[in-house]
XYZ file of C-alpha atoms in Angstrom:
260
model
C -43.995 10.206 33.121
C -46.230 7.135 33.386
C -49.361 7.701 31.348
C -50.929 4.305 30.826
C -52.019 1.365 32.923
C -50.536 -2.108 32.786
C -51.615 -4.255 29.868
C -54.512 -6.652 30.446
C -56.446 -8.975 28.108
C -58.808 -6.076 27.382
C -56.087 -3.547 26.583
C -54.105 -6.075 24.540
C -57.203 -6.913 22.490
C -58.023 -3.239 22.044
C -54.469 -2.377 21.020
C -54.377 -5.239 18.495
C -57.501 -3.763 16.905
C -55.973 -0.292 17.027
C -52.822 -1.567 15.338
C -54.894 -3.158 12.585
C -56.692 0.089 11.742
C -53.591 2.277 12.038
C -51.521 -0.079 9.875
C -54.325 -0.401 7.350
C -54.326 3.331 6.773
C -50.691 4.330 7.145
C -49.100 1.228 5.625
C -51.505 0.628 2.752
C -52.453 4.204 1.916
C -49.330 6.161 2.796
C -46.513 3.665 2.207
C -47.860 1.324 -0.474
C -50.006 3.969 -2.155
C -53.118 1.773 -2.282
C -56.162 3.987 -2.703
C -58.377 2.248 -0.176
C -59.572 3.130 3.300
C -61.275 0.562 5.515
C -63.784 3.104 6.732
C -67.160 4.481 5.745
C -68.155 7.837 7.190
C -71.764 6.662 7.148
C -70.843 3.779 9.455
C -68.585 5.938 11.613
C -71.406 8.415 12.161
C -73.867 5.590 12.834
C -71.499 4.000 15.345
C -71.067 7.344 17.136
C -74.838 7.705 17.468
C -75.292 4.115 18.658
C -72.099 3.315 20.583
C -70.822 6.728 21.679
C -67.139 7.512 21.007
C -66.257 3.808 20.772
C -64.889 4.413 17.252
C -62.436 6.995 18.637
C -60.895 4.648 21.189
C -60.837 1.490 19.093
C -61.077 1.998 15.321
C -59.928 5.516 14.405
C -56.666 5.152 12.432
C -55.441 8.605 13.464
C -56.261 8.171 17.130
C -54.665 4.724 17.038
C -51.472 5.970 15.386
C -51.304 8.783 17.953
C -51.724 6.252 20.756
C -48.816 4.107 19.542
C -46.626 7.180 19.015
C -47.318 8.083 22.646
C -46.478 4.584 23.843
C -43.211 4.594 21.891
C -42.312 8.020 23.254
C -43.136 6.824 26.750
C -40.614 3.992 26.345
C -37.864 6.003 24.647
C -37.912 9.269 26.573
C -40.581 9.300 29.282
C -39.081 12.344 31.003
C -39.794 14.445 27.919
C -43.496 13.615 27.839
C -45.888 16.034 29.476
C -49.519 17.102 29.567
C -50.292 20.759 28.921
C -51.245 22.350 32.266
C -54.455 24.170 33.080
C -55.887 26.576 32.127
C -54.038 26.333 28.796
C -55.238 22.776 28.229
C -58.909 23.793 28.453
C -58.372 26.802 26.185
C -56.553 24.744 23.563
C -59.275 22.078 23.528
C -61.742 24.750 22.435
C -59.857 25.193 19.126
C -61.611 22.093 17.776
C -64.987 23.818 17.843
C -64.118 26.710 15.461
C -62.559 24.009 13.255
C -65.870 22.117 13.391
C -67.732 25.290 12.366
C -65.325 25.815 9.462
C -65.750 22.280 8.106
C -69.519 22.455 8.590
C -69.376 25.619 6.487
C -67.592 23.663 3.767
C -70.146 20.837 3.918
C -73.348 22.846 4.286
C -72.661 26.141 2.504
C -69.961 25.238 -0.036
C -71.349 21.787 -0.790
C -68.078 19.912 -0.213
C -68.880 16.252 0.457
C -67.857 14.928 3.858
C -68.967 11.425 2.884
C -66.982 11.321 -0.340
C -63.260 11.429 -1.075
C -61.547 12.913 1.976
C -58.576 14.156 -0.043
C -60.867 16.148 -2.324
C -62.514 17.592 0.768
C -59.189 18.703 2.206
C -58.071 20.099 -1.163
C -61.133 22.350 -1.355
C -59.405 25.291 0.401
C -55.859 26.293 1.303
C -56.733 26.145 5.001
C -58.176 22.640 4.840
C -55.141 21.443 2.866
C -52.733 22.895 5.429
C -54.874 21.327 8.149
C -54.486 17.803 6.732
C -50.738 18.298 6.392
C -50.498 19.433 10.024
C -52.801 16.571 11.023
C -50.236 13.908 10.159
C -47.545 15.692 12.173
C -49.972 16.020 15.083
C -50.705 12.297 14.913
C -47.264 10.817 14.234
C -44.744 13.233 15.748
C -46.195 15.477 18.464
C -47.577 12.569 20.583
C -43.996 11.462 21.265
C -44.002 14.423 23.642
C -47.639 15.498 24.224
C -49.997 12.496 24.526
C -53.197 12.496 22.455
C -52.376 15.928 21.054
C -54.508 15.539 17.934
C -57.573 14.131 19.711
C -57.458 16.806 22.405
C -56.705 19.884 20.363
C -57.202 19.390 16.607
C -59.863 16.793 15.797
C -62.988 18.639 14.651
C -64.800 15.297 14.317
C -64.198 14.659 18.029
C -65.713 18.062 18.785
C -68.833 17.037 16.871
C -68.900 13.623 18.542
C -68.643 15.268 21.970
C -71.779 17.300 21.278
C -73.635 14.372 19.735
C -72.870 11.961 22.570
C -73.841 14.524 25.178
C -77.227 14.921 23.483
C -78.032 11.222 22.938
C -76.453 9.657 26.073
C -76.882 6.080 24.853
C -73.561 4.813 26.212
C -72.202 6.209 29.453
C -69.673 5.488 32.179
C -71.326 5.848 35.585
C -69.657 6.516 38.919
C -71.301 5.453 42.160
C -70.485 8.366 44.481
C -71.596 6.362 47.523
C -68.972 3.649 47.075
C -66.223 5.727 45.411
C -63.250 6.201 47.743
C -61.722 9.017 45.650
C -58.450 7.160 45.143
C -57.952 8.872 41.778
C -56.716 5.730 40.002
C -59.269 6.134 37.203
C -58.051 9.694 36.595
C -54.438 8.564 36.306
C -55.162 6.018 33.547
C -57.429 8.281 31.467
C -55.487 9.321 28.334
C -57.823 12.280 27.744
C -57.774 13.527 31.351
C -61.566 13.286 31.555
C -61.335 12.970 35.368
C -63.917 10.216 35.986
C -63.535 10.536 39.764
C -65.049 14.009 39.686
C -68.175 13.150 37.700
C -71.305 11.099 38.297
C -71.375 10.086 34.634
C -69.228 10.488 31.557
C -71.122 10.807 28.309
C -69.689 13.008 25.638
C -66.974 15.335 26.793
C -63.564 14.055 25.722
C -64.014 10.385 26.624
C -62.700 7.966 23.973
C -64.374 4.862 25.422
C -60.957 3.214 25.620
C -62.269 1.632 28.868
C -58.969 2.081 30.729
C -60.838 3.307 33.790
C -63.173 0.292 33.740
C -60.455 -2.317 33.362
C -59.547 -3.568 36.862
C -58.529 -0.091 38.011
C -61.202 0.739 40.577
C -60.482 -1.031 43.914
C -62.765 -4.090 44.295
C -64.115 -2.849 47.616
C -65.373 0.289 45.868
C -66.362 -1.003 42.409
C -67.601 2.508 41.726
C -67.375 2.650 37.934
C -69.640 0.836 35.496
C -70.577 0.948 31.823
C -74.209 1.425 30.817
C -75.729 0.928 27.373
C -79.360 2.038 26.945
C -79.651 2.115 30.736
C -78.388 -1.450 31.268
C -75.069 -2.324 32.861
C -72.757 -4.128 30.457
C -69.261 -5.582 30.768
C -66.723 -3.491 28.816
C -65.087 -6.523 27.145
C -68.365 -8.024 25.966
C -69.672 -4.649 24.799
C -66.429 -3.958 22.913
C -66.546 -7.343 21.154
C -70.173 -6.898 20.078
C -69.721 -3.251 19.050
C -66.637 -4.088 16.978
C -68.428 -7.012 15.325
C -71.325 -4.731 14.367
C -68.959 -2.014 13.149
C -66.858 -4.351 10.995
C -69.891 -6.142 9.565
C -71.599 -2.867 8.638
C -68.366 -1.510 7.135
C -67.909 -4.669 5.056
C -71.484 -4.499 3.763
C -71.192 -0.831 2.804
C -67.739 -1.044 1.185
C -67.878 -4.437 -0.522
C -71.499 -5.542 -0.899
C -73.702 -2.513 -1.395
C -70.871 -0.033 -2.179
C -72.745 3.034 -0.972
């Protein structure tokens, strides 16, 4: 089952960044036992508000690890990989929203800090502790067979980001219905099955801003898909470079300079 498009300079650059963040977390924290995470939830939340789900598709260590597990599975046993069919897929994606409500309950009612030590947060209840244990299996093992399983069905942060991005609509993928020839190529390269060909714009929903659909997929004669930031058309590669530079700079300042 072919799930991903051919590698290009954009996808190779993106995947190098993904590898950096995945290795930083799983190699340093899980293998070497170094108590350090190259991530600030303040910056993650700020980047979601400003850049949409760009963090999810480029810098999330769990999403990145899941992506590479999927790619490895696609090479080793592609015939065993599958996407969950409808309507079960849609039903399962809704599980993230009760999870979001539960963790909001912990943060708002129980006073458990989301911006502090994540392990202490997950240790606060038996359910949250079992969730974090299942999370690693969902990220490292299940994607060998079901692509993007964690992002689609378990990530309560993604559920919150979906709602936030839909409300703010700062970054969006636009489809020109007048030039679109409905070839479906953009749908076939979308890892989250967001179906760009059936929408006039994608903002929120399950988009990861991986930019697969914008990367030389749409036939040149159609050129139906574009990326807009604050209402202005931007090139995905340039936007990604600037957004990542801002994200890394802000993360460095928070973690090493101001230590918020």
